[in-house]
PDB file of C-alpha atoms in Angstrom:
ATOM      1  CA  GLY A   1     110.519  93.660  98.608  1.00 58.00           C
ATOM      2  CA  ALA A   2     111.492  96.487  96.394  1.00 60.00           C
ATOM      3  CA  VAL A   3     113.112  99.483  97.894  1.00 89.00           C
ATOM      4  CA  VAL A   4     113.961 102.979  96.978  1.00 94.00           C
ATOM      5  CA  SER A   5     116.915 104.451  98.506  1.00 95.00           C
ATOM      6  CA  GLN A   6     117.052 108.303  98.758  1.00 96.00           C
ATOM      7  CA  HIS A   7     120.141 110.200  99.952  1.00 95.00           C
ATOM      8  CA  PRO A   8     120.802 112.479 101.849  1.00 96.00           C
ATOM      9  CA  SER A   9     118.058 112.402 104.380  1.00 94.00           C
ATOM     10  CA  TRP A  10     118.928 115.963 105.642  1.00 95.00           C
ATOM     11  CA  VAL A  11     120.679 118.896 104.121  1.00 96.00           C
ATOM     12  CA  ILE A  12     121.510 122.318 105.675  1.00 96.00           C
ATOM     13  CA  CYS A  13     123.363 124.792 103.379  1.00 94.00           C
ATOM     14  CA  LYS A  14     123.837 128.414 102.615  1.00 95.00           C
ATOM     15  CA  SER A  15     121.798 130.298 100.121  1.00 96.00           C
ATOM     16  CA  GLY A  16     123.405 130.089  96.693  1.00 96.00           C
ATOM     17  CA  THR A  17     124.682 126.609  97.104  1.00 95.00           C
ATOM     18  CA  SER A  18     123.522 123.646  94.667  1.00 96.00           C
ATOM     19  CA  VAL A  19     122.274 120.616  96.308  1.00 97.00           C
ATOM     20  CA  LYS A  20     122.108 117.153  94.702  1.00 97.00           C
ATOM     21  CA  ILE A  21     119.563 114.514  95.829  1.00 97.00           C
ATOM     22  CA  GLU A  22     119.999 110.910  94.686  1.00 97.00           C
ATOM     23  CA  CYS A  23     117.188 108.346  94.334  1.00 96.00           C
ATOM     24  CA  ARG A  24     118.141 104.752  93.677  1.00 95.00           C
ATOM     25  CA  SER A  25     115.824 101.729  93.117  1.00 93.00           C
ATOM     26  CA  LEU A  26     117.789  98.872  94.877  1.00 92.00           C
ATOM     27  CA  ASP A  27     116.523  95.620  93.598  1.00 86.00           C
ATOM     28  CA  PHE A  28     114.492  96.662  90.524  1.00 87.00           C
ATOM     29  CA  GLN A  29     114.876  98.764  87.442  1.00 88.00           C
ATOM     30  CA  ALA A  30     112.917 101.784  87.283  1.00 89.00           C
ATOM     31  CA  THR A  31     112.666 103.436  83.661  1.00 88.00           C
ATOM     32  CA  THR A  32     110.414 106.124  85.339  1.00 91.00           C
ATOM     33  CA  MET A  33     110.924 107.887  88.655  1.00 93.00           C
ATOM     34  CA  PHE A  34     108.817 110.591  90.332  1.00 94.00           C
ATOM     35  CA  TRP A  35     109.966 113.732  92.287  1.00 96.00           C
ATOM     36  CA  TYR A  36     107.580 115.337  94.673  1.00 95.00           C
ATOM     37  CA  ARG A  37     107.883 118.405  97.079  1.00 95.00           C
ATOM     38  CA  GLN A  38     105.934 118.200 100.227  1.00 92.00           C
ATOM     39  CA  PHE A  39     104.648 121.309 101.887  1.00 83.00           C
ATOM     40  CA  PRO A  40     104.091 121.706 105.646  1.00 77.00           C
ATOM     41  CA  LYS A  41     100.380 121.070 105.236  1.00 71.00           C
ATOM     42  CA  GLN A  42     101.233 117.485 103.994  1.00 71.00           C
ATOM     43  CA  SER A  43     100.099 117.826 100.438  1.00 81.00           C
ATOM     44  CA  LEU A  44     102.352 116.188  97.823  1.00 89.00           C
ATOM     45  CA  MET A  45     103.094 118.248  94.686  1.00 92.00           C
ATOM     46  CA  LEU A  46     104.358 116.289  91.749  1.00 93.00           C
ATOM     47  CA  MET A  47     107.360 118.282  90.464  1.00 95.00           C
ATOM     48  CA  ALA A  48     108.598 116.171  87.480  1.00 95.00           C
ATOM     49  CA  THR A  49     108.472 112.769  85.969  1.00 93.00           C
ATOM     50  CA  SER A  50     112.258 111.443  85.512  1.00 92.00           C
ATOM     51  CA  ASN A  51     112.713 109.208  82.267  1.00 89.00           C
ATOM     52  CA  GLU A  52     115.710 107.085  82.006  1.00 89.00           C
ATOM     53  CA  GLY A  53     117.677 108.114  79.005  1.00 86.00           C
ATOM     54  CA  SER A  54     115.619 111.132  77.921  1.00 88.00           C
ATOM     55  CA  LYS A  55     114.580 114.492  79.307  1.00 90.00           C
ATOM     56  CA  ALA A  56     112.259 114.724  82.389  1.00 93.00           C
ATOM     57  CA  THR A  57     108.709 115.771  82.054  1.00 94.00           C
ATOM     58  CA  TYR A  58     108.112 118.800  84.365  1.00 96.00           C
ATOM     59  CA  GLU A  59     104.861 119.830  85.765  1.00 94.00           C
ATOM     60  CA  GLN A  60     103.416 123.430  85.145  1.00 94.00           C
ATOM     61  CA  GLY A  61     104.973 126.054  87.248  1.00 94.00           C
ATOM     62  CA  VAL A  62     108.234 124.000  88.101  1.00 95.00           C
ATOM     63  CA  GLU A  63     111.429 125.856  86.822  1.00 94.00           C
ATOM     64  CA  LYS A  64     113.268 123.158  84.888  1.00 93.00           C
ATOM     65  CA  ASP A  65     116.620 125.327  85.311  1.00 95.00           C
ATOM     66  CA  LYS A  66     116.124 125.485  88.993  1.00 96.00           C
ATOM     67  CA  PHE A  67     115.476 121.749  89.453  1.00 97.00           C
ATOM     68  CA  LEU A  68     117.710 119.679  87.157  1.00 96.00           C
ATOM     69  CA  ILE A  69     116.753 116.106  86.827  1.00 95.00           C
ATOM     70  CA  ASN A  70     118.989 113.402  85.364  1.00 92.00           C
ATOM     71  CA  HIS A  71     118.156 109.687  85.095  1.00 91.00           C
ATOM     72  CA  ALA A  72     121.304 108.362  83.509  1.00 84.00           C
ATOM     73  CA  SER A  73     120.868 104.719  84.514  1.00 90.00           C
ATOM     74  CA  LEU A  74     117.786 102.341  85.101  1.00 90.00           C
ATOM     75  CA  THR A  75     118.422 102.474  88.894  1.00 92.00           C
ATOM     76  CA  LEU A  76     119.415 105.962  89.715  1.00 94.00           C
ATOM     77  CA  SER A  77     117.641 109.461  89.198  1.00 95.00           C
ATOM     78  CA  THR A  78     119.016 112.726  90.520  1.00 96.00           C
ATOM     79  CA  LEU A  79     117.477 115.937  91.351  1.00 97.00           C
ATOM     80  CA  THR A  80     119.863 119.052  91.657  1.00 97.00           C
ATOM     81  CA  VAL A  81     118.496 122.086  93.229  1.00 97.00           C
ATOM     82  CA  THR A  82     120.464 124.875  91.766  1.00 96.00           C
ATOM     83  CA  SER A  83     121.486 127.985  93.427  1.00 96.00           C
ATOM     84  CA  ALA A  84     119.072 127.106  96.212  1.00 95.00           C
ATOM     85  CA  HIS A  85     117.305 129.775  98.373  1.00 95.00           C
ATOM     86  CA  PRO A  86     115.292 129.828 101.546  1.00 95.00           C
ATOM     87  CA  GLU A  87     112.129 129.472  99.735  1.00 94.00           C
ATOM     88  CA  ASP A  88     113.386 126.210  98.225  1.00 95.00           C
ATOM     89  CA  SER A  89     113.457 124.655 101.817  1.00 95.00           C
ATOM     90  CA  SER A  90     110.993 121.766 101.920  1.00 94.00           C
ATOM     91  CA  PHE A  91     110.881 118.046 102.052  1.00 95.00           C
ATOM     92  CA  TYR A  92     111.597 116.382  98.716  1.00 96.00           C
ATOM     93  CA  ILE A  93     110.441 112.837  97.927  1.00 95.00           C
ATOM     94  CA  CYS A  94     111.180 110.479  95.087  1.00 95.00           C
ATOM     95  CA  SER A  95     109.354 107.494  94.083  1.00 94.00           C
ATOM     96  CA  ALA A  96     109.214 104.661  91.434  1.00 92.00           C
ATOM     97  CA  PRO A  97     106.600 102.323  90.256  1.00 88.00           C
ATOM     98  CA  GLN A  98     106.904  98.713  90.856  1.00 79.00           C
ATOM     99  CA  THR A  99     107.140  96.879  87.529  1.00 75.00           C
ATOM    100  CA  GLY A 100     104.364  94.965  86.496  1.00 69.00           C
ATOM    101  CA  GLY A 101     101.723  97.399  85.403  1.00 69.00           C
ATOM    102  CA  SER A 102      99.832 100.726  86.391  1.00 68.00           C
ATOM    103  CA  ASP A 103      97.930  98.518  89.185  1.00 76.00           C
ATOM    104  CA  GLN A 104     101.224  98.334  90.984  1.00 81.00           C
ATOM    105  CA  PRO A 105     102.121 100.597  94.024  1.00 86.00           C
ATOM    106  CA  GLN A 106     104.897 103.354  93.973  1.00 89.00           C
ATOM    107  CA  HIS A 107     107.880 102.670  96.004  1.00 92.00           C
ATOM    108  CA  PHE A 108     108.835 105.859  98.023  1.00 93.00           C
ATOM    109  CA  GLY A 109     112.238 107.074  99.215  1.00 94.00           C
ATOM    110  CA  ASP A 110     112.445 108.141 102.794  1.00 93.00           C
ATOM    111  CA  GLY A 111     112.719 111.804 101.694  1.00 94.00           C
ATOM    112  CA  THR A 112     115.216 114.575 102.058  1.00 95.00           C
ATOM    113  CA  ARG A 113     114.659 117.517 104.338  1.00 95.00           C
ATOM    114  CA  LEU A 114     116.304 120.590 102.659  1.00 96.00           C
ATOM    115  CA  SER A 115     116.792 123.744 104.670  1.00 95.00           C
ATOM    116  CA  ILE A 116     118.501 126.654 103.147  1.00 95.00           C
ATOM    117  CA  LEU A 117     119.973 129.298 105.545  1.00 94.00           C
TER     118      LEU A 117
ATOM    119  CA  GLY B   1      91.278 115.032  85.041  1.00 83.00           C
ATOM    120  CA  ASP B   2      91.746 112.427  87.727  1.00 88.00           C
ATOM    121  CA  SER B   3      91.295 113.662  91.282  1.00 92.00           C
ATOM    122  CA  VAL B   4      91.122 112.078  94.853  1.00 95.00           C
ATOM    123  CA  THR B   5      89.622 113.889  97.781  1.00 96.00           C
ATOM    124  CA  GLN B   6      90.132 113.061 101.199  1.00 95.00           C
ATOM    125  CA  MET B   7      88.475 114.213 104.580  1.00 89.00           C
ATOM    126  CA  GLU B   8      90.454 117.074 106.107  1.00 85.00           C
ATOM    127  CA  GLY B   9      92.296 116.373 109.355  1.00 87.00           C
ATOM    128  CA  PRO B  10      93.575 116.252 111.743  1.00 94.00           C
ATOM    129  CA  VAL B  11      91.504 113.164 113.038  1.00 96.00           C
ATOM    130  CA  THR B  12      92.028 112.740 116.859  1.00 97.00           C
ATOM    131  CA  LEU B  13      90.913 109.674 118.491  1.00 97.00           C
ATOM    132  CA  SER B  14      91.556 107.765 121.767  1.00 97.00           C
ATOM    133  CA  GLU B  15      93.428 104.547 121.678  1.00 97.00           C
ATOM    134  CA  GLU B  16      90.996 101.651 120.747  1.00 97.00           C
ATOM    135  CA  ALA B  17      88.627 103.840 119.010  1.00 98.00           C
ATOM    136  CA  PHE B  18      87.206 102.980 115.428  1.00 98.00           C
ATOM    137  CA  LEU B  19      88.572 104.980 112.652  1.00 98.00           C
ATOM    138  CA  THR B  20      87.279 105.942 109.336  1.00 97.00           C
ATOM    139  CA  ILE B  21      89.000 108.059 106.892  1.00 97.00           C
ATOM    140  CA  ASN B  22      86.876 109.126 103.932  1.00 97.00           C
ATOM    141  CA  CYS B  23      88.345 109.155 100.261  1.00 97.00           C
ATOM    142  CA  THR B  24      86.407 109.568  97.199  1.00 97.00           C
ATOM    143  CA  TYR B  25      87.762 109.935  93.506  1.00 96.00           C
ATOM    144  CA  THR B  26      87.007 110.904  90.120  1.00 95.00           C
ATOM    145  CA  ALA B  27      88.485 108.985  87.114  1.00 91.00           C
ATOM    146  CA  THR B  28      87.654 108.339  83.485  1.00 83.00           C
ATOM    147  CA  GLY B  29      88.293 104.617  83.404  1.00 80.00           C
ATOM    148  CA  TYR B  30      88.721 101.800  86.218  1.00 86.00           C
ATOM    149  CA  PRO B  31      91.596 102.979  88.504  1.00 92.00           C
ATOM    150  CA  SER B  32      93.531 101.043  90.773  1.00 93.00           C
ATOM    151  CA  LEU B  33      93.311 102.475  94.408  1.00 95.00           C
ATOM    152  CA  PHE B  34      95.724 102.774  97.110  1.00 96.00           C
ATOM    153  CA  TRP B  35      96.215 103.862 100.720  1.00 97.00           C
ATOM    154  CA  TYR B  36      99.752 105.050 101.768  1.00 96.00           C
ATOM    155  CA  VAL B  37     101.001 105.872 105.167  1.00 96.00           C
ATOM    156  CA  GLN B  38     103.557 108.362 106.034  1.00 93.00           C
ATOM    157  CA  TYR B  39     105.303 108.236 109.553  1.00 92.00           C
ATOM    158  CA  PRO B  40     106.891 111.517 110.891  1.00 87.00           C
ATOM    159  CA  GLY B  41     110.127 112.306 108.924  1.00 83.00           C
ATOM    160  CA  GLU B  42     109.649 109.398 106.442  1.00 86.00           C
ATOM    161  CA  GLY B  43     108.516 108.777 102.940  1.00 88.00           C
ATOM    162  CA  LEU B  44     105.333 107.142 102.113  1.00 92.00           C
ATOM    163  CA  GLN B  45     104.768 103.314 102.617  1.00 94.00           C
ATOM    164  CA  LEU B  46     101.954 101.115 100.851  1.00 94.00           C
ATOM    165  CA  LEU B  47      99.497 100.423 103.461  1.00 97.00           C
ATOM    166  CA  LEU B  48      96.876  98.423 101.076  1.00 97.00           C
ATOM    167  CA  LYS B  49      95.435  98.550  97.739  1.00 95.00           C
ATOM    168  CA  ALA B  50      92.464  97.232  95.614  1.00 96.00           C
ATOM    169  CA  THR B  51      92.482  96.890  91.710  1.00 92.00           C
ATOM    170  CA  LYS B  52      88.910  96.435  90.889  1.00 91.00           C
ATOM    171  CA  ALA B  53      85.465  97.065  92.105  1.00 93.00           C
ATOM    172  CA  ASP B  54      84.310  95.213  95.340  1.00 95.00           C
ATOM    173  CA  ASP B  55      87.903  94.343  96.199  1.00 96.00           C
ATOM    174  CA  LYS B  56      88.797  94.771  99.609  1.00 97.00           C
ATOM    175  CA  GLY B  57      92.470  95.613 100.616  1.00 97.00           C
ATOM    176  CA  SER B  58      93.639  94.917 104.032  1.00 97.00           C
ATOM    177  CA  ASN B  59      96.892  95.190 106.080  1.00 97.00           C
ATOM    178  CA  LYS B  60      97.725  95.611 109.718  1.00 95.00           C
ATOM    179  CA  GLY B  61      94.213  95.703 110.912  1.00 97.00           C
ATOM    180  CA  PHE B  62      93.328  98.515 108.212  1.00 98.00           C
ATOM    181  CA  GLU B  63      90.616  97.889 105.607  1.00 98.00           C
ATOM    182  CA  ALA B  64      89.237  99.601 102.446  1.00 98.00           C
ATOM    183  CA  THR B  65      86.619  98.373 100.070  1.00 98.00           C
ATOM    184  CA  TYR B  66      86.736  99.611  96.292  1.00 97.00           C
ATOM    185  CA  ARG B  67      83.101 101.017  95.769  1.00 96.00           C
ATOM    186  CA  LYS B  68      82.611 101.928  92.128  1.00 94.00           C
ATOM    187  CA  GLU B  69      79.090 102.985  92.558  1.00 94.00           C
ATOM    188  CA  THR B  70      79.790 105.590  95.004  1.00 95.00           C
ATOM    189  CA  THR B  71      83.550 106.065  93.743  1.00 96.00           C
ATOM    190  CA  SER B  72      84.884 105.672  97.232  1.00 97.00           C
ATOM    191  CA  PHE B  73      87.754 103.750  99.013  1.00 98.00           C
ATOM    192  CA  HIS B  74      87.251 104.570 102.747  1.00 98.00           C
ATOM    193  CA  LEU B  75      89.795 103.546 105.170  1.00 98.00           C
ATOM    194  CA  GLU B  76      88.772 101.685 108.333  1.00 98.00           C
ATOM    195  CA  LYS B  77      90.309 100.209 111.299  1.00 98.00           C
ATOM    196  CA  GLY B  78      88.519  98.854 114.298  1.00 97.00           C
ATOM    197  CA  SER B  79      90.795  99.791 117.131  1.00 96.00           C
ATOM    198  CA  VAL B  80      93.419 102.257 116.545  1.00 98.00           C
ATOM    199  CA  GLN B  81      96.876 102.316 118.524  1.00 97.00           C
ATOM    200  CA  VAL B  82      99.167 105.264 119.283  1.00 97.00           C
ATOM    201  CA  SER B  83     101.533 103.664 116.809  1.00 96.00           C
ATOM    202  CA  ASP B  84      98.986 104.424 113.977  1.00 97.00           C
ATOM    203  CA  SER B  85      99.514 108.223 114.312  1.00 96.00           C
ATOM    204  CA  ALA B  86     100.584 109.220 110.947  1.00 96.00           C
ATOM    205  CA  VAL B  87      99.559 110.944 107.762  1.00 95.00           C
ATOM    206  CA  TYR B  88      97.480 108.864 105.434  1.00 96.00           C
ATOM    207  CA  PHE B  89      97.295 109.360 101.533  1.00 96.00           C
ATOM    208  CA  CYS B  90      94.454 108.027  99.283  1.00 96.00           C
ATOM    209  CA  ALA B  91      95.713 107.660  95.643  1.00 95.00           C
ATOM    210  CA  LEU B  92      94.681 106.177  92.307  1.00 93.00           C
ATOM    211  CA  SER B  93      96.510 105.073  89.203  1.00 90.00           C
ATOM    212  CA  ASP B  94      94.407 104.926  86.041  1.00 84.00           C
ATOM    213  CA  GLY B  95      96.385 103.215  83.539  1.00 74.00           C
ATOM    214  CA  SER B  96      99.471 105.733  83.387  1.00 72.00           C
ATOM    215  CA  TYR B  97     102.191 105.413  85.810  1.00 70.00           C
ATOM    216  CA  ILE B  98     101.527 108.790  87.163  1.00 83.00           C
ATOM    217  CA  PRO B  99      99.613 108.356  90.605  1.00 87.00           C
ATOM    218  CA  THR B 100      97.163 110.925  91.817  1.00 91.00           C
ATOM    219  CA  PHE B 101      97.156 111.682  95.373  1.00 93.00           C
ATOM    220  CA  GLY B 102      94.701 112.989  97.985  1.00 94.00           C
ATOM    221  CA  ARG B 103      95.860 115.713 100.266  1.00 92.00           C
ATOM    222  CA  GLY B 104      96.569 113.661 103.266  1.00 94.00           C
ATOM    223  CA  THR B 105      94.916 113.200 106.511  1.00 95.00           C
ATOM    224  CA  SER B 106      96.727 113.413 109.739  1.00 95.00           C
ATOM    225  CA  LEU B 107      95.576 110.834 112.437  1.00 96.00           C
ATOM    226  CA  ILE B 108      96.509 111.505 116.047  1.00 97.00           C
ATOM    227  CA  VAL B 109      95.975 108.833 118.558  1.00 97.00           C
ATOM    228  CA  HIS B 110      95.841 109.568 122.284  1.00 96.00           C
ATOM    229  CA  PRO B 111      96.746 106.883 124.900  1.00 95.00           C
TER     230      PRO B 111
END
């Protein structure tokens, strides 16, 4: 079945570092991908919708200059956390809708645990 | 706007107990409904789905029926196992590709 690969799975870095997270659709094309941030009490927060060949659509309250999204091809979207600080530490997850209509499920990456020291 | 409400967890059960996790939704149209499961340290996986009223989704012993009259999609399993311990998310998709998720319900199953 369709698979979404997310890399890296775990990042530990110093404050001020920029971190790039990749999300790839392995056997299908994804014109749209979603980026979520998951907080310790489990809820998923939609950060932005990544659109192939155009600008991402950010949710209210998400800093677009802080969380840079690039969707340069039909199989790859990247999220760059710029100048990361400890408050950016979180679990980040990407997803892509299976093609065929909005009644199709999302395919999720395995997530990236980001820890900023 | 659309919304999904799930029962708060954690839900703690003994092995072989019956499970129900409640989910209700509000939507303007006729959404598709989903249950996803997240095991510790992993992303979400589709557990089951239903696309129209009275449809029953089922997988791995879990079931959920799309109830339009009560706008519900409760998740059930007759006999849970320790390996079912995870966080379960109810979700809907209303015709756009942007899904709406519930807050998630943690299930803990003890031997």
